[in-house]
Amino acid sequence: MACRISVISRHISSPPLEHLDDLGVRVAPEVRSALSSGVGVVALESTIVSHGMPYPQNFHTAQEVESIVRANGAVPATIAILDGVPCIGLSLAELERLAKLGTMVSKTARRDIPYVIARRGNGATTVSATMFFASKAGIKVFVTGGIGGVHRQGESKLGKTPVAVVCAGVKSILDIPRTLEYLETQGVTVVSYSTDEFPAFFTPNSGCKAPCRADSVEECADIIEANTKLGLGSGILIGVPIPAEHAAAAKNVESAIQSALHEAESRGIAGNSVTPFLLKRVNELTGGDSLAANIQLVKNNALVGAKIATALTTRLSRFTKSS
């Protein structure tokens, strides 16, 4: 039976931003102002910009995602490392630079952060690295496309980073049941948004029942707040199914995935090169349907994530005024 959670709102304070200045992390003025004044902030990864699709489509999509966040009451904070400086929030020029550089930018997971900084390089942050910097800044909501599976890094960081990740579920190119089991062992709260079934990235259905269900952004905000108040120290995964009208045909996607997996194995593609190869190959095999679905699901996640961030800060503001 899906669990439901409701808690009384309590004030959750963000850490002072001076510690980030001391660490050499640059916080964009808009993001700094939002964090200081209690406006909702949504963290966004940058790997999807540099490695997710070609220029200029990646730049236009990134702009649209940031616009959706703003239109729903929150401030976007795209996270990346530029010339060795971790940046929480990018200017339009910086976003376009990242998009133009594309795959020349290092795909940067949490483990790679020291190396990229030491070499004064450019790094596009993955789920794990984005979560790390978001947590450091006190950003509690992070929007992405989908997380990796049991052989990736993103899901393991959910067990020790108190950030809510809003995504379209586990990428359907991976082992979803095993990933959900692994998340359970890591103490990660897994929630499906307005559905009992955990979504599978390109499609709304995975065949896996979600441990918990939330039917509104307010319920999601309650869960995030309860997690923070109790100091569990773990993250929350909120799976938002791609809207049905934008979902690629599940059968065609699954067929393309199996073909791409066999091709990757035969070519000896391994490590963090697997997912980019599979996504690219699946897009080719589906005639562009999977990329179109990817763009739509990220936009939908941004809309839901922004509303969750706004709901969280709204209730905290009300509590502060009444206390």
PDB file of C-alpha atoms in Angstrom:
ATOM      1  CA  MET A   1       0.000   0.000   0.000  1.00  0.00           C
ATOM      2  CA  ALA A   2       1.391   3.410  -0.955  1.00  0.00           C
ATOM      3  CA  CYS A   3       2.330   5.531   2.032  1.00  0.00           C
ATOM      4  CA  ARG A   4       1.077   9.068   2.602  1.00  0.00           C
ATOM      5  CA  ILE A   5       2.892  11.630   4.741  1.00  0.00           C
ATOM      6  CA  SER A   6       1.625  14.869   6.256  1.00  0.00           C
ATOM      7  CA  VAL A   7       3.597  16.954   8.746  1.00  0.00           C
ATOM      8  CA  ILE A   8       3.306  20.323  10.427  1.00  0.00           C
ATOM      9  CA  SER A   9       5.456  22.937   8.710  1.00  0.00           C
ATOM     10  CA  ARG A  10       8.631  23.915  10.538  1.00  0.00           C
ATOM     11  CA  HIS A  11      11.270  26.428   9.655  1.00  0.00           C
ATOM     12  CA  ILE A  12      14.189  24.993   7.669  1.00  0.00           C
ATOM     13  CA  SER A  13      17.058  27.427   7.456  1.00  0.00           C
ATOM     14  CA  SER A  14      19.650  27.434   4.666  1.00  0.00           C
ATOM     15  CA  PRO A  15      23.341  27.510   5.533  1.00  0.00           C
ATOM     16  CA  PRO A  16      25.063  30.903   5.239  1.00  0.00           C
ATOM     17  CA  LEU A  17      26.549  31.416   1.785  1.00  0.00           C
ATOM     18  CA  GLU A  18      29.825  32.849   3.090  1.00  0.00           C
ATOM     19  CA  HIS A  19      31.211  29.319   3.466  1.00  0.00           C
ATOM     20  CA  LEU A  20      30.808  28.821  -0.279  1.00  0.00           C
ATOM     21  CA  ASP A  21      32.799  31.992  -0.960  1.00  0.00           C
ATOM     22  CA  ASP A  22      35.556  30.619   1.262  1.00  0.00           C
ATOM     23  CA  LEU A  23      35.523  27.374  -0.719  1.00  0.00           C
ATOM     24  CA  GLY A  24      35.846  29.193  -4.032  1.00  0.00           C
ATOM     25  CA  VAL A  25      32.315  28.341  -5.139  1.00  0.00           C
ATOM     26  CA  ARG A  26      30.616  31.121  -7.097  1.00  0.00           C
ATOM     27  CA  VAL A  27      26.922  31.698  -6.471  1.00  0.00           C
ATOM     28  CA  ALA A  28      25.109  33.749  -9.132  1.00  0.00           C
ATOM     29  CA  PRO A  29      23.577  36.995  -7.795  1.00  0.00           C
ATOM     30  CA  GLU A  30      20.027  35.903  -8.652  1.00  0.00           C
ATOM     31  CA  VAL A  31      20.472  32.592  -6.837  1.00  0.00           C
ATOM     32  CA  ARG A  32      22.208  34.227  -3.868  1.00  0.00           C
ATOM     33  CA  SER A  33      19.352  36.720  -3.510  1.00  0.00           C
ATOM     34  CA  ALA A  34      16.726  33.958  -3.706  1.00  0.00           C
ATOM     35  CA  LEU A  35      18.443  31.814  -1.090  1.00  0.00           C
ATOM     36  CA  SER A  36      18.875  34.778   1.244  1.00  0.00           C
ATOM     37  CA  SER A  37      15.263  35.927   0.924  1.00  0.00           C
ATOM     38  CA  GLY A  38      13.579  32.535   1.086  1.00  0.00           C
ATOM     39  CA  VAL A  39      12.520  32.267  -2.553  1.00  0.00           C
ATOM     40  CA  GLY A  40      12.405  28.740  -3.967  1.00  0.00           C
ATOM     41  CA  VAL A  41      15.490  27.634  -5.906  1.00  0.00           C
ATOM     42  CA  VAL A  42      15.709  24.670  -8.268  1.00  0.00           C
ATOM     43  CA  ALA A  43      19.101  23.147  -9.065  1.00  0.00           C
ATOM     44  CA  LEU A  44      19.677  21.962 -12.640  1.00  0.00           C
ATOM     45  CA  GLU A  45      22.461  19.727 -13.915  1.00  0.00           C
ATOM     46  CA  SER A  46      24.671  20.741 -16.831  1.00  0.00           C
ATOM     47  CA  THR A  47      25.533  17.342 -18.329  1.00  0.00           C
ATOM     48  CA  ILE A  48      22.227  17.379 -20.160  1.00  0.00           C
ATOM     49  CA  VAL A  49      23.315  20.660 -21.772  1.00  0.00           C
ATOM     50  CA  SER A  50      26.789  19.649 -22.912  1.00  0.00           C
ATOM     51  CA  HIS A  51      26.285  15.910 -23.473  1.00  0.00           C
ATOM     52  CA  GLY A  52      22.535  15.497 -23.916  1.00  0.00           C
ATOM     53  CA  MET A  53      21.933  16.978 -27.359  1.00  0.00           C
ATOM     54  CA  PRO A  54      23.656  19.021 -30.086  1.00  0.00           C
ATOM     55  CA  TYR A  55      24.012  22.807 -30.271  1.00  0.00           C
ATOM     56  CA  PRO A  56      21.876  24.925 -30.609  1.00  0.00           C
ATOM     57  CA  GLN A  57      19.096  22.582 -29.512  1.00  0.00           C
ATOM     58  CA  ASN A  58      20.793  22.072 -26.148  1.00  0.00           C
ATOM     59  CA  PHE A  59      21.054  25.836 -25.556  1.00  0.00           C
ATOM     60  CA  HIS A  60      17.437  26.505 -26.485  1.00  0.00           C
ATOM     61  CA  THR A  61      16.222  23.619 -24.329  1.00  0.00           C
ATOM     62  CA  ALA A  62      18.269  24.825 -21.351  1.00  0.00           C
ATOM     63  CA  GLN A  63      16.790  28.318 -21.752  1.00  0.00           C
ATOM     64  CA  GLU A  64      13.270  26.918 -21.940  1.00  0.00           C
ATOM     65  CA  VAL A  65      13.777  24.797 -18.828  1.00  0.00           C
ATOM     66  CA  GLU A  66      15.066  27.800 -16.859  1.00  0.00           C
ATOM     67  CA  SER A  67      12.100  29.873 -18.115  1.00  0.00           C
ATOM     68  CA  ILE A  68       9.650  27.197 -16.934  1.00  0.00           C
ATOM     69  CA  VAL A  69      11.218  27.261 -13.462  1.00  0.00           C
ATOM     70  CA  ARG A  70      10.880  31.055 -13.297  1.00  0.00           C
ATOM     71  CA  ALA A  71       7.314  30.997 -14.623  1.00  0.00           C
ATOM     72  CA  ASN A  72       6.348  28.737 -11.727  1.00  0.00           C
ATOM     73  CA  GLY A  73       7.712  30.951  -8.973  1.00  0.00           C
ATOM     74  CA  ALA A  74      11.238  29.619  -8.429  1.00  0.00           C
ATOM     75  CA  VAL A  75      14.772  30.590  -9.464  1.00  0.00           C
ATOM     76  CA  PRO A  76      16.835  28.206 -11.619  1.00  0.00           C
ATOM     77  CA  ALA A  77      20.394  27.384 -10.589  1.00  0.00           C
ATOM     78  CA  THR A  78      22.176  25.514 -13.357  1.00  0.00           C
ATOM     79  CA  ILE A  79      25.359  24.077 -11.848  1.00  0.00           C
ATOM     80  CA  ALA A  80      28.682  23.609 -13.660  1.00  0.00           C
ATOM     81  CA  ILE A  81      32.434  24.075 -13.249  1.00  0.00           C
ATOM     82  CA  LEU A  82      33.878  26.800 -15.473  1.00  0.00           C
ATOM     83  CA  ASP A  83      37.638  27.340 -15.676  1.00  0.00           C
ATOM     84  CA  GLY A  84      38.039  25.432 -12.430  1.00  0.00           C
ATOM     85  CA  VAL A  85      35.388  27.433 -10.546  1.00  0.00           C
ATOM     86  CA  PRO A  86      32.236  25.649  -9.350  1.00  0.00           C
ATOM     87  CA  CYS A  87      29.267  27.817 -10.348  1.00  0.00           C
ATOM     88  CA  ILE A  88      25.804  27.643  -8.824  1.00  0.00           C
ATOM     89  CA  GLY A  89      23.716  29.499 -11.365  1.00  0.00           C
ATOM     90  CA  LEU A  90      24.905  30.509 -14.839  1.00  0.00           C
ATOM     91  CA  SER A  91      24.480  33.652 -16.907  1.00  0.00           C
ATOM     92  CA  LEU A  92      23.001  33.365 -20.397  1.00  0.00           C
ATOM     93  CA  ALA A  93      26.468  33.769 -21.915  1.00  0.00           C
ATOM     94  CA  GLU A  94      27.886  31.028 -19.672  1.00  0.00           C
ATOM     95  CA  LEU A  95      25.013  28.717 -20.520  1.00  0.00           C
ATOM     96  CA  GLU A  96      25.604  29.225 -24.238  1.00  0.00           C
ATOM     97  CA  ARG A  97      29.350  28.687 -23.805  1.00  0.00           C
ATOM     98  CA  LEU A  98      28.648  25.365 -22.135  1.00  0.00           C
ATOM     99  CA  ALA A  99      26.235  24.410 -24.905  1.00  0.00           C
ATOM    100  CA  LYS A 100      28.700  25.327 -27.667  1.00  0.00           C
ATOM    101  CA  LEU A 101      31.572  23.426 -26.061  1.00  0.00           C
ATOM    102  CA  GLY A 102      29.382  20.340 -25.901  1.00  0.00           C
ATOM    103  CA  THR A 103      31.215  17.090 -25.292  1.00  0.00           C
ATOM    104  CA  MET A 104      34.545  18.928 -25.000  1.00  0.00           C
ATOM    105  CA  VAL A 105      33.378  19.731 -21.465  1.00  0.00           C
ATOM    106  CA  SER A 106      34.315  16.989 -18.994  1.00  0.00           C
ATOM    107  CA  LYS A 107      31.402  14.937 -17.754  1.00  0.00           C
ATOM    108  CA  THR A 108      31.891  15.496 -14.028  1.00  0.00           C
ATOM    109  CA  ALA A 109      30.589  13.183 -11.324  1.00  0.00           C
ATOM    110  CA  ARG A 110      31.175  13.794  -7.615  1.00  0.00           C
ATOM    111  CA  ARG A 111      34.422  11.809  -7.702  1.00  0.00           C
ATOM    112  CA  ASP A 112      35.772  13.977 -10.562  1.00  0.00           C
ATOM    113  CA  ILE A 113      35.235  17.384  -8.929  1.00  0.00           C
ATOM    114  CA  PRO A 114      38.737  17.763  -7.371  1.00  0.00           C
ATOM    115  CA  TYR A 115      40.447  16.778 -10.626  1.00  0.00           C
ATOM    116  CA  VAL A 116      38.474  19.234 -12.783  1.00  0.00           C
ATOM    117  CA  ILE A 117      39.003  22.083 -10.312  1.00  0.00           C
ATOM    118  CA  ALA A 118      42.727  21.372  -9.902  1.00  0.00           C
ATOM    119  CA  ARG A 119      43.204  21.446 -13.678  1.00  0.00           C
ATOM    120  CA  ARG A 120      41.094  24.622 -13.968  1.00  0.00           C
ATOM    121  CA  GLY A 121      38.921  22.757 -16.407  1.00  0.00           C
ATOM    122  CA  ASN A 122      35.315  22.938 -17.494  1.00  0.00           C
ATOM    123  CA  GLY A 123      32.976  20.386 -15.976  1.00  0.00           C
ATOM    124  CA  ALA A 124      29.379  19.486 -16.779  1.00  0.00           C
ATOM    125  CA  THR A 125      27.947  18.168 -13.535  1.00  0.00           C
ATOM    126  CA  THR A 126      26.114  14.859 -13.421  1.00  0.00           C
ATOM    127  CA  VAL A 127      23.414  13.964 -10.890  1.00  0.00           C
ATOM    128  CA  SER A 128      25.922  13.176  -8.127  1.00  0.00           C
ATOM    129  CA  ALA A 129      28.010  16.343  -8.566  1.00  0.00           C
ATOM    130  CA  THR A 130      24.962  18.580  -8.939  1.00  0.00           C
ATOM    131  CA  MET A 131      23.455  17.134  -5.760  1.00  0.00           C
ATOM    132  CA  PHE A 132      26.696  17.782  -3.892  1.00  0.00           C
ATOM    133  CA  PHE A 133      26.849  21.485  -4.787  1.00  0.00           C
ATOM    134  CA  ALA A 134      23.110  21.964  -4.318  1.00  0.00           C
ATOM    135  CA  SER A 135      23.352  20.515  -0.824  1.00  0.00           C
ATOM    136  CA  LYS A 136      26.297  22.786   0.007  1.00  0.00           C
ATOM    137  CA  ALA A 137      24.192  25.810  -0.939  1.00  0.00           C
ATOM    138  CA  GLY A 138      21.090  24.652   0.921  1.00  0.00           C
ATOM    139  CA  ILE A 139      19.120  24.044  -2.273  1.00  0.00           C
ATOM    140  CA  LYS A 140      16.617  21.313  -1.479  1.00  0.00           C
ATOM    141  CA  VAL A 141      15.091  20.610  -4.901  1.00  0.00           C
ATOM    142  CA  PHE A 142      16.997  19.385  -7.940  1.00  0.00           C
ATOM    143  CA  VAL A 143      15.445  18.675 -11.345  1.00  0.00           C
ATOM    144  CA  THR A 144      16.943  16.295 -13.877  1.00  0.00           C
ATOM    145  CA  GLY A 145      15.805  13.967 -16.649  1.00  0.00           C
ATOM    146  CA  GLY A 146      16.360  10.552 -15.108  1.00  0.00           C
ATOM    147  CA  ILE A 147      18.840   8.967 -12.721  1.00  0.00           C
ATOM    148  CA  GLY A 148      21.315   6.175 -13.435  1.00  0.00           C
ATOM    149  CA  GLY A 149      20.912   2.588 -12.342  1.00  0.00           C
ATOM    150  CA  VAL A 150      22.731   0.263  -9.976  1.00  0.00           C
ATOM    151  CA  HIS A 151      25.997   0.563 -11.897  1.00  0.00           C
ATOM    152  CA  ARG A 152      25.990   4.341 -11.957  1.00  0.00           C
ATOM    153  CA  GLN A 153      27.063   6.938  -9.373  1.00  0.00           C
ATOM    154  CA  GLY A 154      24.007   9.172  -9.069  1.00  0.00           C
ATOM    155  CA  GLU A 155      21.752   6.818  -7.160  1.00  0.00           C
ATOM    156  CA  SER A 156      24.386   5.947  -4.533  1.00  0.00           C
ATOM    157  CA  LYS A 157      24.788   9.631  -3.632  1.00  0.00           C
ATOM    158  CA  LEU A 158      21.062   9.829  -2.916  1.00  0.00           C
ATOM    159  CA  GLY A 159      21.737   7.814   0.218  1.00  0.00           C
ATOM    160  CA  LYS A 160      23.935  10.496   1.770  1.00  0.00           C
ATOM    161  CA  THR A 161      22.919  13.818   0.193  1.00  0.00           C
ATOM    162  CA  PRO A 162      19.766  15.519   1.578  1.00  0.00           C
ATOM    163  CA  VAL A 163      18.394  16.820  -1.722  1.00  0.00           C
ATOM    164  CA  ALA A 164      15.089  15.942  -3.389  1.00  0.00           C
ATOM    165  CA  VAL A 165      15.665  14.789  -6.961  1.00  0.00           C
ATOM    166  CA  VAL A 166      12.710  15.356  -9.279  1.00  0.00           C
ATOM    167  CA  CYS A 167      13.066  13.168 -12.359  1.00  0.00           C
ATOM    168  CA  ALA A 168      11.166  10.964 -14.795  1.00  0.00           C
ATOM    169  CA  GLY A 169      12.336   7.885 -12.944  1.00  0.00           C
ATOM    170  CA  VAL A 170      15.216   5.523 -13.592  1.00  0.00           C
ATOM    171  CA  LYS A 171      16.386   5.520 -17.197  1.00  0.00           C
ATOM    172  CA  SER A 172      14.691   2.679 -19.013  1.00  0.00           C
ATOM    173  CA  ILE A 173      18.037   1.610 -20.490  1.00  0.00           C
ATOM    174  CA  LEU A 174      18.923   0.301 -17.004  1.00  0.00           C
ATOM    175  CA  ASP A 175      17.731  -2.303 -14.501  1.00  0.00           C
ATOM    176  CA  ILE A 176      14.862  -0.555 -12.710  1.00  0.00           C
ATOM    177  CA  PRO A 177      13.849  -3.267 -10.165  1.00  0.00           C
ATOM    178  CA  ARG A 178      17.436  -3.721  -8.959  1.00  0.00           C
ATOM    179  CA  THR A 179      17.908   0.041  -8.758  1.00  0.00           C
ATOM    180  CA  LEU A 180      14.802   0.443  -6.581  1.00  0.00           C
ATOM    181  CA  GLU A 181      16.053  -2.331  -4.294  1.00  0.00           C
ATOM    182  CA  TYR A 182      19.433  -0.635  -4.016  1.00  0.00           C
ATOM    183  CA  LEU A 183      17.810   2.700  -3.175  1.00  0.00           C
ATOM    184  CA  GLU A 184      15.899   0.970  -0.383  1.00  0.00           C
ATOM    185  CA  THR A 185      19.113  -0.345   1.143  1.00  0.00           C
ATOM    186  CA  GLN A 186      20.503   3.211   1.015  1.00  0.00           C
ATOM    187  CA  GLY A 187      17.508   4.564   2.954  1.00  0.00           C
ATOM    188  CA  VAL A 188      16.279   6.724   0.067  1.00  0.00           C
ATOM    189  CA  THR A 189      12.596   7.690   0.090  1.00  0.00           C
ATOM    190  CA  VAL A 190      11.224   6.892  -3.374  1.00  0.00           C
ATOM    191  CA  VAL A 191       8.002   8.637  -4.358  1.00  0.00           C
ATOM    192  CA  SER A 192       5.874   8.468  -7.503  1.00  0.00           C
ATOM    193  CA  TYR A 193       3.972  11.598  -8.411  1.00  0.00           C
ATOM    194  CA  SER A 194       0.244  11.016  -9.030  1.00  0.00           C
ATOM    195  CA  THR A 195       0.718   7.347  -9.905  1.00  0.00           C
ATOM    196  CA  ASP A 196       1.242   4.021  -8.146  1.00  0.00           C
ATOM    197  CA  GLU A 197       3.813   2.835 -10.692  1.00  0.00           C
ATOM    198  CA  PHE A 198       7.367   4.128 -10.765  1.00  0.00           C
ATOM    199  CA  PRO A 199       8.019   5.801 -14.143  1.00  0.00           C
ATOM    200  CA  ALA A 200      10.606   4.561 -16.643  1.00  0.00           C
ATOM    201  CA  PHE A 201      12.060   7.745 -18.162  1.00  0.00           C
ATOM    202  CA  PHE A 202      10.827   7.589 -21.786  1.00  0.00           C
ATOM    203  CA  THR A 203       7.562   5.979 -20.758  1.00  0.00           C
ATOM    204  CA  PRO A 204       5.186   6.405 -17.775  1.00  0.00           C
ATOM    205  CA  ASN A 205       5.207   2.704 -16.923  1.00  0.00           C
ATOM    206  CA  SER A 206       7.955   0.431 -15.643  1.00  0.00           C
ATOM    207  CA  GLY A 207       5.961  -2.451 -14.209  1.00  0.00           C
ATOM    208  CA  CYS A 208       7.403  -1.604 -10.761  1.00  0.00           C
ATOM    209  CA  LYS A 209       5.126  -0.394  -7.992  1.00  0.00           C
ATOM    210  CA  ALA A 210       6.399   2.698  -6.213  1.00  0.00           C
ATOM    211  CA  PRO A 211       7.024   2.464  -2.436  1.00  0.00           C
ATOM    212  CA  CYS A 212       5.244   5.799  -1.846  1.00  0.00           C
ATOM    213  CA  ARG A 213       2.854   8.045  -3.729  1.00  0.00           C
ATOM    214  CA  ALA A 214       2.227  11.804  -3.569  1.00  0.00           C
ATOM    215  CA  ASP A 215      -0.689  13.392  -5.403  1.00  0.00           C
ATOM    216  CA  SER A 216       0.260  17.052  -5.094  1.00  0.00           C
ATOM    217  CA  VAL A 217       3.294  19.315  -4.913  1.00  0.00           C
ATOM    218  CA  GLU A 218       2.237  20.135  -1.355  1.00  0.00           C
ATOM    219  CA  GLU A 219       2.566  16.481  -0.346  1.00  0.00           C
ATOM    220  CA  CYS A 220       6.002  16.382  -1.965  1.00  0.00           C
ATOM    221  CA  ALA A 221       7.001  19.479  -0.008  1.00  0.00           C
ATOM    222  CA  ASP A 222       5.768  17.836   3.212  1.00  0.00           C
ATOM    223  CA  ILE A 223       7.970  14.817   2.560  1.00  0.00           C
ATOM    224  CA  ILE A 224      11.034  16.970   1.893  1.00  0.00           C
ATOM    225  CA  GLU A 225      10.394  18.973   5.030  1.00  0.00           C
ATOM    226  CA  ALA A 226       9.917  15.877   7.177  1.00  0.00           C
ATOM    227  CA  ASN A 227      13.170  14.417   5.869  1.00  0.00           C
ATOM    228  CA  THR A 228      15.070  17.601   6.674  1.00  0.00           C
ATOM    229  CA  LYS A 229      13.469  18.109  10.073  1.00  0.00           C
ATOM    230  CA  LEU A 230      14.401  14.597  11.162  1.00  0.00           C
ATOM    231  CA  GLY A 231      17.955  15.003   9.922  1.00  0.00           C
ATOM    232  CA  LEU A 232      17.921  11.698   8.053  1.00  0.00           C
ATOM    233  CA  GLY A 233      20.747  12.907   5.838  1.00  0.00           C
ATOM    234  CA  SER A 234      19.448  10.990   2.830  1.00  0.00           C
ATOM    235  CA  GLY A 235      17.927  12.206  -0.380  1.00  0.00           C
ATOM    236  CA  ILE A 236      14.453  11.801  -1.819  1.00  0.00           C
ATOM    237  CA  LEU A 237      13.654  10.560  -5.307  1.00  0.00           C
ATOM    238  CA  ILE A 238      10.434  11.891  -6.813  1.00  0.00           C
ATOM    239  CA  GLY A 239       9.478  10.124 -10.035  1.00  0.00           C
ATOM    240  CA  VAL A 240       7.286  12.209 -12.325  1.00  0.00           C
ATOM    241  CA  PRO A 241       5.883  10.269 -15.295  1.00  0.00           C
ATOM    242  CA  ILE A 242       6.300  11.863 -18.704  1.00  0.00           C
ATOM    243  CA  PRO A 243       2.919  13.166 -19.925  1.00  0.00           C
ATOM    244  CA  ALA A 244       1.212  10.451 -21.966  1.00  0.00           C
ATOM    245  CA  GLU A 245       0.936  12.663 -25.046  1.00  0.00           C
ATOM    246  CA  HIS A 246       4.728  12.988 -25.193  1.00  0.00           C
ATOM    247  CA  ALA A 247       5.675   9.401 -24.353  1.00  0.00           C
ATOM    248  CA  ALA A 248       7.376   7.417 -27.082  1.00  0.00           C
ATOM    249  CA  ALA A 249       5.808   4.058 -27.819  1.00  0.00           C
ATOM    250  CA  ALA A 250       7.145   1.780 -25.077  1.00  0.00           C
ATOM    251  CA  LYS A 251       7.506  -1.228 -27.370  1.00  0.00           C
ATOM    252  CA  ASN A 252       9.637   0.674 -29.913  1.00  0.00           C
ATOM    253  CA  VAL A 253      11.844   2.170 -27.208  1.00  0.00           C
ATOM    254  CA  GLU A 254      12.395  -1.198 -25.518  1.00  0.00           C
ATOM    255  CA  SER A 255      13.341  -2.780 -28.830  1.00  0.00           C
ATOM    256  CA  ALA A 256      15.816   0.035 -29.530  1.00  0.00           C
ATOM    257  CA  ILE A 257      17.288  -0.278 -26.029  1.00  0.00           C
ATOM    258  CA  GLN A 258      17.981  -3.980 -26.458  1.00  0.00           C
ATOM    259  CA  SER A 259      19.647  -3.381 -29.827  1.00  0.00           C
ATOM    260  CA  ALA A 260      21.764  -0.546 -28.407  1.00  0.00           C
ATOM    261  CA  LEU A 261      22.813  -2.643 -25.384  1.00  0.00           C
ATOM    262  CA  HIS A 262      24.037  -5.473 -27.611  1.00  0.00           C
ATOM    263  CA  GLU A 263      25.890  -2.980 -29.796  1.00  0.00           C
ATOM    264  CA  ALA A 264      27.563  -1.331 -26.793  1.00  0.00           C
ATOM    265  CA  GLU A 265      28.696  -4.701 -25.460  1.00  0.00           C
ATOM    266  CA  SER A 266      30.082  -5.810 -28.816  1.00  0.00           C
ATOM    267  CA  ARG A 267      32.013  -2.540 -29.178  1.00  0.00           C
ATOM    268  CA  GLY A 268      33.462  -2.719 -25.659  1.00  0.00           C
ATOM    269  CA  ILE A 269      31.838   0.520 -24.505  1.00  0.00           C
ATOM    270  CA  ALA A 270      31.963   0.739 -20.712  1.00  0.00           C
ATOM    271  CA  GLY A 271      32.002   3.084 -17.705  1.00  0.00           C
ATOM    272  CA  ASN A 272      30.491   6.547 -17.959  1.00  0.00           C
ATOM    273  CA  SER A 273      30.522   6.289 -21.759  1.00  0.00           C
ATOM    274  CA  VAL A 274      27.689   3.763 -21.734  1.00  0.00           C
ATOM    275  CA  THR A 275      24.726   6.021 -21.003  1.00  0.00           C
ATOM    276  CA  PRO A 276      25.593   8.763 -23.562  1.00  0.00           C
ATOM    277  CA  PHE A 277      26.140   6.079 -26.218  1.00  0.00           C
ATOM    278  CA  LEU A 278      22.876   4.302 -25.414  1.00  0.00           C
ATOM    279  CA  LEU A 279      20.810   7.494 -25.371  1.00  0.00           C
ATOM    280  CA  LYS A 280      22.299   8.607 -28.690  1.00  0.00           C
ATOM    281  CA  ARG A 281      21.854   5.194 -30.319  1.00  0.00           C
ATOM    282  CA  VAL A 282      18.304   4.761 -29.004  1.00  0.00           C
ATOM    283  CA  ASN A 283      17.432   8.172 -30.415  1.00  0.00           C
ATOM    284  CA  GLU A 284      18.800   7.135 -33.810  1.00  0.00           C
ATOM    285  CA  LEU A 285      16.936   3.819 -33.753  1.00  0.00           C
ATOM    286  CA  THR A 286      13.636   5.477 -32.790  1.00  0.00           C
ATOM    287  CA  GLY A 287      13.939   8.151 -35.454  1.00  0.00           C
ATOM    288  CA  GLY A 288      14.229  10.954 -32.927  1.00  0.00           C
ATOM    289  CA  ASP A 289      11.243   9.918 -30.805  1.00  0.00           C
ATOM    290  CA  SER A 290      13.336   9.261 -27.698  1.00  0.00           C
ATOM    291  CA  LEU A 291      15.085  12.670 -27.845  1.00  0.00           C
ATOM    292  CA  ALA A 292      11.755  14.446 -28.305  1.00  0.00           C
ATOM    293  CA  ALA A 293      10.413  12.539 -25.296  1.00  0.00           C
ATOM    294  CA  ASN A 294      13.562  13.410 -23.321  1.00  0.00           C
ATOM    295  CA  ILE A 295      13.109  17.142 -23.911  1.00  0.00           C
ATOM    296  CA  GLN A 296       9.429  17.052 -22.951  1.00  0.00           C
ATOM    297  CA  LEU A 297      10.011  15.080 -19.772  1.00  0.00           C
ATOM    298  CA  VAL A 298      12.746  17.469 -18.606  1.00  0.00           C
ATOM    299  CA  LYS A 299      10.396  20.428 -19.162  1.00  0.00           C
ATOM    300  CA  ASN A 300       7.625  18.674 -17.256  1.00  0.00           C
ATOM    301  CA  ASN A 301      10.007  17.835 -14.409  1.00  0.00           C
ATOM    302  CA  ALA A 302      11.065  21.492 -14.262  1.00  0.00           C
ATOM    303  CA  LEU A 303       7.436  22.581 -13.941  1.00  0.00           C
ATOM    304  CA  VAL A 304       6.720  20.113 -11.129  1.00  0.00           C
ATOM    305  CA  GLY A 305      10.058  20.768  -9.388  1.00  0.00           C
ATOM    306  CA  ALA A 306       9.540  24.533  -9.399  1.00  0.00           C
ATOM    307  CA  LYS A 307       6.080  24.125  -7.907  1.00  0.00           C
ATOM    308  CA  ILE A 308       7.462  21.833  -5.194  1.00  0.00           C
ATOM    309  CA  ALA A 309      10.207  24.343  -4.345  1.00  0.00           C
ATOM    310  CA  THR A 310       7.643  27.155  -4.210  1.00  0.00           C
ATOM    311  CA  ALA A 311       5.275  25.118  -2.045  1.00  0.00           C
ATOM    312  CA  LEU A 312       8.108  24.352   0.361  1.00  0.00           C
ATOM    313  CA  THR A 313       9.206  27.977   0.745  1.00  0.00           C
ATOM    314  CA  THR A 314       5.611  29.261   0.947  1.00  0.00           C
ATOM    315  CA  ARG A 315       4.763  27.093   3.950  1.00  0.00           C
ATOM    316  CA  LEU A 316       8.078  27.939   5.609  1.00  0.00           C
ATOM    317  CA  SER A 317       7.369  31.642   5.165  1.00  0.00           C
ATOM    318  CA  ARG A 318       3.937  31.254   6.740  1.00  0.00           C
ATOM    319  CA  PHE A 319       5.402  29.365   9.671  1.00  0.00           C
ATOM    320  CA  THR A 320       8.068  32.025  10.231  1.00  0.00           C
ATOM    321  CA  LYS A 321       5.437  34.779  10.322  1.00  0.00           C
ATOM    322  CA  SER A 322       3.271  32.860  12.794  1.00  0.00           C
ATOM    323  CA  SER A 323       6.118  31.850  15.111  1.00  0.00           C
TER     324      SER A 323
END
